[in-house]
Amino acid sequence: MLSWIHPHLSQSVDSGKGRQLQASQRIQKGEVLLIDPPYAIIPISSVDHNSLLCSNPECNTSVPLDTGSRCSNRCNADVIWCSDSCRSADKPRHVFECTWLAKYTNSLQSKWGEYNFGMLWLMVRILSIRHITNPQPNDINNTQNTPQSTFKSGWPAIDALCGTPETWSHSQVREWTVLVKKYLSSSALPHSMSNDAVLALICKEEANSFGLYPRETGVCPPPDPPVPRGEQFGAAVYPRASIANHSCCPNISHKPDKSARMIFTANRDISAGDECCITYFDMTQYVALKDRREHLQGLFRFKCRCARCIADEEEEQEQERETGKALYSDEGDGDVWDAFPGFD
């Protein structure tokens, strides 16, 4: 699948945040900044979904449940292809995961829950892509559609993702260590990575994976009345989109297209030198400063210091000085967007 990077979108490094996306020249509202195919992707099934994603990583289109082509081994109910030709093209990769899915799907879901099963399946698909592409140590494989040589693709981009065991709590790392040993070791799957390397890869995947939703994430300011982004239908790891950092007043909205490529679009004019940020959550669900920070700390292990959070924090401190106590409520959040340039 084709990728694309805006000629004015560059990558830089911030001493506090690490890698970030930045506008090298002015970018206008509505311009597409990035089109990034997933490196690996899994479907998220639900009683409300009447379709699944094609398992061929070169396709990823939506397949109605009553159509499509299924695995002859019936390894997993969510494995489907849009056609026999897609199933045939995907055979080398699916062979890697088929026995694993047939053996572990039910026991993992019942013992460890849907989230951990989904995380492990996404890891298996990452490892399967790495296995069939057989990346070489010096294989940089940069994108062909942009002059920026700093944008890696393929396995080198996944390997360069930020995230280490030190990022996460000891209890979380211990749980992942158990899961790696039981379900992702080289005795369970035909890969050559050590358990420590697979654990490190989980730490990167969990810090950088995207949920896929039917509507845009990061429409800013949010519409009135708010429109949630909808129910998640997939999870994926993107080589380049993962570079984007979070802001509670993002200047980029993002949404997958019909092939699950992640599309970044400027939701306001972006000046040269400005960081290009997305939001990591549905802003219609987490509005108050306390809720936003608790959500980010719980899932991503950081405290947001974006312009909106600083403004909200200063407002709360002023209220605390006036009333003698901190007030955490949604009141006043509706006007916070007026403080940021580009919002009417």
Short mmCIF file of C-alpha atoms in Angstrom, two decimals:
data_model
loop_
_atom_site.label_atom_id
_atom_site.label_comp_id
_atom_site.label_asym_id
_atom_site.label_seq_id
_atom_site.Cartn_x
_atom_site.Cartn_y
_atom_site.Cartn_z
CA MET A 1 0.00 0.00 0.00
CA LEU A 2 1.22 3.49 -0.82
CA SER A 3 2.44 5.88 1.85
CA TRP A 4 2.88 9.64 1.64
CA ILE A 5 4.54 12.33 3.75
CA HIS A 6 3.89 16.06 3.32
CA PRO A 7 7.02 17.80 2.00
CA HIS A 8 6.82 20.29 4.90
CA LEU A 9 6.56 17.59 7.57
CA SER A 10 9.87 16.74 9.22
CA GLN A 11 11.12 14.76 12.19
CA SER A 12 13.09 16.27 15.04
CA VAL A 13 14.13 15.36 18.57
CA ASP A 14 13.02 17.17 21.73
CA SER A 15 15.16 16.75 24.86
CA GLY A 16 12.08 16.02 26.96
CA LYS A 17 9.73 14.23 24.57
CA GLY A 18 12.14 12.46 22.27
CA ARG A 19 11.13 12.16 18.62
CA GLN A 20 8.47 14.50 17.30
CA LEU A 21 6.84 15.67 14.08
CA GLN A 22 7.43 19.29 13.12
CA ALA A 23 6.37 21.66 10.36
CA SER A 24 9.42 22.85 8.42
CA GLN A 25 7.25 25.39 6.57
CA ARG A 26 3.69 26.64 6.98
CA ILE A 27 0.98 24.00 6.56
CA GLN A 28 -2.61 25.08 5.89
CA LYS A 29 -5.72 23.80 7.61
CA GLY A 30 -7.19 20.81 5.76
CA GLU A 31 -3.92 19.64 4.20
CA VAL A 32 -3.06 15.96 4.52
CA LEU A 33 0.23 15.56 6.38
CA LEU A 34 0.72 11.83 6.42
CA ILE A 35 -0.66 8.62 4.89
CA ASP A 36 0.84 5.65 6.70
CA PRO A 37 -0.01 1.96 6.09
CA PRO A 38 0.07 -0.25 9.19
CA TYR A 39 3.04 -2.51 9.80
CA ALA A 40 0.73 -4.95 11.59
CA ILE A 41 -2.98 -4.87 12.39
CA ILE A 42 -5.65 -6.98 14.11
CA PRO A 43 -9.45 -6.74 14.01
CA ILE A 44 -11.49 -6.00 17.13
CA SER A 45 -14.72 -7.97 16.98
CA SER A 46 -17.94 -6.87 18.64
CA VAL A 47 -21.60 -7.82 18.68
CA ASP A 48 -22.26 -4.49 16.98
CA HIS A 49 -19.84 -5.16 14.11
CA ASN A 50 -21.08 -6.87 10.96
CA SER A 51 -17.67 -6.92 9.30
CA LEU A 52 -14.00 -7.67 9.94
CA LEU A 53 -10.70 -6.52 8.45
CA CYS A 54 -9.15 -8.59 5.68
CA SER A 55 -6.20 -10.45 7.20
CA ASN A 56 -3.93 -9.76 4.24
CA PRO A 57 -1.69 -6.90 5.48
CA GLU A 58 -1.54 -5.53 1.94
CA CYS A 59 -5.35 -5.17 1.88
CA ASN A 60 -7.02 -4.58 5.29
CA THR A 61 -10.38 -3.73 3.71
CA SER A 62 -13.66 -4.35 5.51
CA VAL A 63 -15.16 -7.78 4.85
CA PRO A 64 -18.84 -8.56 5.68
CA LEU A 65 -19.11 -11.51 8.06
CA ASP A 66 -21.35 -13.48 5.70
CA THR A 67 -18.85 -13.23 2.82
CA GLY A 68 -15.12 -13.61 2.38
CA SER A 69 -12.74 -16.54 2.64
CA ARG A 70 -11.94 -18.34 5.90
CA CYS A 71 -8.97 -20.31 7.21
CA SER A 72 -9.41 -24.02 6.48
CA ASN A 73 -8.02 -24.79 9.94
CA ARG A 74 -10.61 -22.51 11.59
CA CYS A 75 -7.82 -21.10 13.74
CA ASN A 76 -9.74 -18.00 14.84
CA ALA A 77 -13.22 -16.68 14.08
CA ASP A 78 -11.85 -13.20 13.35
CA VAL A 79 -9.45 -14.37 10.63
CA ILE A 80 -11.03 -13.64 7.26
CA TRP A 81 -9.94 -12.54 3.78
CA CYS A 82 -11.92 -10.54 1.27
CA SER A 83 -11.18 -13.09 -1.47
CA ASP A 84 -9.42 -16.37 -2.17
CA SER A 85 -6.66 -14.45 -3.93
CA CYS A 86 -6.02 -12.36 -0.78
CA ARG A 87 -5.95 -15.55 1.29
CA SER A 88 -3.46 -17.13 -1.10
CA ALA A 89 -1.23 -14.04 -1.13
CA ASP A 90 -1.26 -13.95 2.68
CA LYS A 91 -0.47 -17.65 3.14
CA PRO A 92 3.27 -17.27 3.95
CA ARG A 93 2.47 -14.82 6.73
CA HIS A 94 -0.63 -16.60 8.05
CA VAL A 95 1.23 -19.91 8.39
CA PHE A 96 3.29 -18.17 11.08
CA GLU A 97 0.21 -17.36 13.22
CA CYS A 98 -2.25 -20.14 12.32
CA THR A 99 -1.12 -22.86 14.73
CA TRP A 100 -0.59 -20.29 17.49
CA LEU A 101 -4.15 -18.95 17.10
CA ALA A 102 -5.68 -22.42 17.03
CA LYS A 103 -3.79 -23.43 20.16
CA TYR A 104 -4.06 -20.32 22.32
CA THR A 105 -7.09 -18.19 21.34
CA ASN A 106 -9.65 -19.69 23.71
CA SER A 107 -7.33 -20.25 26.67
CA LEU A 108 -5.85 -16.76 26.39
CA GLN A 109 -9.24 -15.07 26.20
CA SER A 110 -10.60 -16.98 29.19
CA LYS A 111 -7.49 -16.76 31.40
CA TRP A 112 -5.97 -13.41 30.47
CA GLY A 113 -8.89 -11.45 28.98
CA GLU A 114 -9.62 -9.89 25.62
CA TYR A 115 -7.15 -7.03 25.97
CA ASN A 116 -4.14 -9.25 26.64
CA PHE A 117 -5.20 -11.63 23.88
CA GLY A 118 -5.43 -8.73 21.43
CA MET A 119 -2.05 -7.38 22.50
CA LEU A 120 -0.43 -10.79 22.06
CA TRP A 121 -2.08 -11.34 18.68
CA LEU A 122 -0.84 -7.96 17.47
CA MET A 123 2.62 -8.95 18.67
CA VAL A 124 2.35 -12.24 16.76
CA ARG A 125 1.44 -10.32 13.61
CA ILE A 126 4.39 -7.95 14.11
CA LEU A 127 6.67 -10.95 14.46
CA SER A 128 5.09 -12.63 11.43
CA ILE A 129 5.80 -9.62 9.20
CA ARG A 130 9.36 -9.49 10.51
CA HIS A 131 9.72 -13.22 9.84
CA ILE A 132 8.61 -13.17 6.20
CA THR A 133 10.44 -9.95 5.28
CA ASN A 134 13.65 -11.13 6.99
CA PRO A 135 15.07 -7.64 7.63
CA GLN A 136 18.82 -7.19 7.49
CA PRO A 137 20.68 -5.20 10.19
CA ASN A 138 21.44 -2.31 7.85
CA ASP A 139 18.12 -2.33 5.99
CA ILE A 140 16.85 1.22 6.40
CA ASN A 141 14.22 1.09 3.62
CA ASN A 142 13.23 4.75 3.70
CA THR A 143 10.01 5.98 2.12
CA GLN A 144 10.25 6.74 -1.61
CA ASN A 145 7.80 9.67 -1.59
CA THR A 146 9.60 12.22 0.58
CA PRO A 147 13.05 13.79 0.61
CA GLN A 148 13.37 13.34 4.39
CA SER A 149 15.79 10.49 4.93
CA THR A 150 14.95 10.46 8.64
CA PHE A 151 11.63 8.65 8.10
CA LYS A 152 12.30 4.93 8.33
CA SER A 153 9.82 2.25 7.29
CA GLY A 154 9.41 -1.47 7.78
CA TRP A 155 11.12 -3.28 10.65
CA PRO A 156 13.79 -0.57 11.20
CA ALA A 157 10.95 1.88 11.98
CA ILE A 158 9.33 -0.55 14.43
CA ASP A 159 12.68 -1.26 16.06
CA ALA A 160 13.21 2.50 16.49
CA LEU A 161 9.94 3.06 18.38
CA CYS A 162 10.23 4.58 21.84
CA GLY A 163 9.43 2.49 24.91
CA THR A 164 11.44 0.40 27.36
CA PRO A 165 10.65 -1.79 30.39
CA GLU A 166 11.66 1.17 32.57
CA THR A 167 8.72 3.10 31.12
CA TRP A 168 6.20 0.78 32.77
CA SER A 169 5.42 -0.33 36.32
CA HIS A 170 7.22 -3.35 37.76
CA SER A 171 3.94 -5.26 38.08
CA GLN A 172 3.08 -4.65 34.43
CA VAL A 173 6.51 -5.75 33.23
CA ARG A 174 6.30 -8.89 35.38
CA GLU A 175 2.96 -9.79 33.80
CA TRP A 176 4.30 -9.23 30.29
CA THR A 177 7.38 -11.31 31.16
CA VAL A 178 5.11 -14.23 32.08
CA LEU A 179 3.09 -13.81 28.87
CA VAL A 180 6.23 -13.73 26.72
CA LYS A 181 7.59 -16.89 28.30
CA LYS A 182 4.28 -18.76 27.91
CA TYR A 183 3.03 -17.51 24.55
CA LEU A 184 5.65 -15.57 22.55
CA SER A 185 8.94 -17.40 23.05
CA SER A 186 10.81 -18.98 20.17
CA SER A 187 9.46 -22.35 21.32
CA ALA A 188 5.90 -21.14 20.67
CA LEU A 189 6.61 -19.27 17.41
CA PRO A 190 9.25 -19.63 14.65
CA HIS A 191 11.22 -16.45 15.35
CA SER A 192 14.81 -15.90 16.44
CA MET A 193 14.32 -13.17 19.05
CA SER A 194 15.19 -13.65 22.72
CA ASN A 195 12.50 -13.33 25.39
CA ASP A 196 14.08 -10.07 26.54
CA ALA A 197 13.92 -8.68 22.99
CA VAL A 198 10.26 -9.68 22.66
CA LEU A 199 9.49 -8.06 26.02
CA ALA A 200 11.19 -4.86 24.83
CA LEU A 201 9.07 -5.03 21.68
CA ILE A 202 5.88 -5.26 23.77
CA CYS A 203 6.96 -2.14 25.67
CA LYS A 204 7.29 -0.34 22.33
CA GLU A 205 4.03 -1.68 20.90
CA GLU A 206 2.00 -0.75 23.99
CA ALA A 207 3.39 2.80 23.94
CA ASN A 208 2.78 3.33 20.22
CA SER A 209 -0.16 1.27 18.93
CA PHE A 210 -3.30 2.96 17.57
CA GLY A 211 -6.93 2.05 18.03
CA LEU A 212 -8.95 2.24 14.81
CA TYR A 213 -12.29 4.06 14.99
CA PRO A 214 -14.90 4.94 12.33
CA ARG A 215 -14.76 8.72 12.93
CA GLU A 216 -11.91 11.19 13.32
CA THR A 217 -9.94 11.50 16.54
CA GLY A 218 -8.81 14.99 17.47
CA VAL A 219 -11.39 17.26 15.82
CA CYS A 220 -10.46 20.49 17.52
CA PRO A 221 -12.37 22.30 18.83
CA PRO A 222 -14.88 19.46 19.28
CA PRO A 223 -18.30 19.90 17.64
CA ASP A 224 -21.24 21.03 19.75
CA PRO A 225 -22.96 18.77 20.61
CA PRO A 226 -19.97 16.38 20.92
CA VAL A 227 -19.72 13.49 18.44
CA PRO A 228 -17.80 10.48 19.80
CA ARG A 229 -15.38 8.77 17.42
CA GLY A 230 -17.35 5.51 17.62
CA GLU A 231 -16.56 1.93 18.55
CA GLN A 232 -13.08 0.52 18.01
CA PHE A 233 -12.83 -2.00 15.17
CA GLY A 234 -9.10 -2.60 15.02
CA ALA A 235 -5.67 -2.03 16.55
CA ALA A 236 -2.45 -1.43 14.62
CA VAL A 237 1.15 -0.31 14.76
CA TYR A 238 2.20 2.38 12.27
CA PRO A 239 5.87 3.01 11.44
CA ARG A 240 5.66 6.80 10.98
CA ALA A 241 2.38 7.88 12.59
CA SER A 242 3.75 6.62 15.91
CA ILE A 243 6.26 9.49 15.95
CA ALA A 244 3.48 12.02 16.68
CA ASN A 245 3.21 13.17 20.29
CA HIS A 246 0.05 13.95 22.23
CA SER A 247 -1.64 17.27 22.91
CA CYS A 248 -5.04 17.99 24.45
CA CYS A 249 -5.37 20.79 21.87
CA PRO A 250 -4.01 18.91 18.82
CA ASN A 251 -3.35 20.58 15.48
CA ILE A 252 -3.76 17.23 13.67
CA SER A 253 -6.80 14.97 13.47
CA HIS A 254 -6.40 11.34 12.47
CA LYS A 255 -8.59 8.61 11.01
CA PRO A 256 -7.97 5.33 9.15
CA ASP A 257 -9.06 5.11 5.51
CA LYS A 258 -10.74 2.10 3.86
CA SER A 259 -7.40 0.26 3.72
CA ALA A 260 -6.59 1.06 7.37
CA ARG A 261 -3.89 3.54 6.37
CA MET A 262 -3.66 6.22 9.05
CA ILE A 263 -4.42 9.67 7.65
CA PHE A 264 -3.14 12.79 9.45
CA THR A 265 -4.92 16.05 8.52
CA ALA A 266 -4.15 19.57 9.77
CA ASN A 267 -7.18 20.82 11.72
CA ARG A 268 -5.84 24.40 11.72
CA ASP A 269 -3.00 26.36 10.13
CA ILE A 270 0.38 25.20 11.44
CA SER A 271 3.30 27.63 11.45
CA ALA A 272 6.85 26.75 10.51
CA GLY A 273 8.66 25.30 13.51
CA ASP A 274 5.50 24.21 15.33
CA GLU A 275 5.23 20.66 16.61
CA CYS A 276 2.52 18.61 14.87
CA CYS A 277 0.52 16.77 17.53
CA ILE A 278 -2.40 14.36 17.69
CA THR A 279 -4.53 13.44 20.69
CA TYR A 280 -4.25 9.94 22.12
CA PHE A 281 -7.87 9.73 23.26
CA ASP A 282 -11.45 10.69 22.39
CA MET A 283 -11.73 14.28 23.59
CA THR A 284 -15.50 13.94 23.98
CA GLN A 285 -14.93 11.33 26.72
CA TYR A 286 -12.14 13.00 28.70
CA VAL A 287 -12.86 16.71 29.10
CA ALA A 288 -11.80 17.84 32.59
CA LEU A 289 -8.10 18.29 33.33
CA LYS A 290 -8.13 15.64 36.06
CA ASP A 291 -9.79 13.07 33.79
CA ARG A 292 -7.39 13.74 30.92
CA ARG A 293 -4.30 13.48 33.11
CA GLU A 294 -5.46 10.34 34.91
CA HIS A 295 -6.21 8.67 31.59
CA LEU A 296 -2.83 9.58 30.08
CA GLN A 297 -0.93 8.59 33.20
CA GLY A 298 -2.72 5.24 33.40
CA LEU A 299 -2.26 4.26 29.77
CA PHE A 300 0.80 6.17 28.59
CA ARG A 301 2.70 6.98 31.79
CA PHE A 302 3.18 10.72 31.33
CA LYS A 303 1.73 14.03 32.53
CA CYS A 304 0.55 16.27 29.71
CA ARG A 305 1.90 19.83 29.72
CA CYS A 306 0.26 21.09 26.52
CA ALA A 307 -1.09 24.65 26.25
CA ARG A 308 -4.61 23.55 27.15
CA CYS A 309 -3.50 21.64 30.27
CA ILE A 310 -1.35 24.56 31.45
CA ALA A 311 -4.27 26.97 30.94
CA ASP A 312 -6.65 24.65 32.79
CA GLU A 313 -4.10 24.17 35.58
CA GLU A 314 -3.67 27.92 36.01
CA GLU A 315 -7.44 28.37 36.08
CA GLU A 316 -7.79 25.73 38.78
CA GLN A 317 -4.99 27.27 40.83
CA GLU A 318 -6.77 30.60 40.63
CA GLN A 319 -10.01 28.97 41.76
CA GLU A 320 -8.11 27.28 44.60
CA ARG A 321 -6.74 30.58 45.74
CA GLU A 322 -10.23 32.07 45.69
CA THR A 323 -12.14 29.21 47.28
CA GLY A 324 -9.47 27.44 49.30
CA LYS A 325 -9.89 24.13 47.53
CA ALA A 326 -9.22 22.60 44.10
CA LEU A 327 -12.22 22.31 41.81
CA TYR A 328 -12.25 19.51 39.22
CA SER A 329 -15.31 19.95 37.05
CA ASP A 330 -16.23 20.35 33.43
CA GLU A 331 -17.37 23.98 33.97
CA GLY A 332 -15.41 26.43 31.89
CA ASP A 333 -13.94 23.78 29.58
CA GLY A 334 -16.27 24.89 26.82
CA ASP A 335 -14.47 28.23 26.52
CA VAL A 336 -10.90 26.98 26.78
CA TRP A 337 -10.52 26.71 23.00
CA ASP A 338 -10.78 30.50 22.70
CA ALA A 339 -7.35 30.74 24.32
CA PHE A 340 -5.61 29.00 21.44
CA PRO A 341 -4.77 30.59 18.07
CA GLY A 342 -6.79 29.47 15.09
CA PHE A 343 -9.99 28.72 17.00
CA ASP A 344 -13.06 30.84 16.32
#
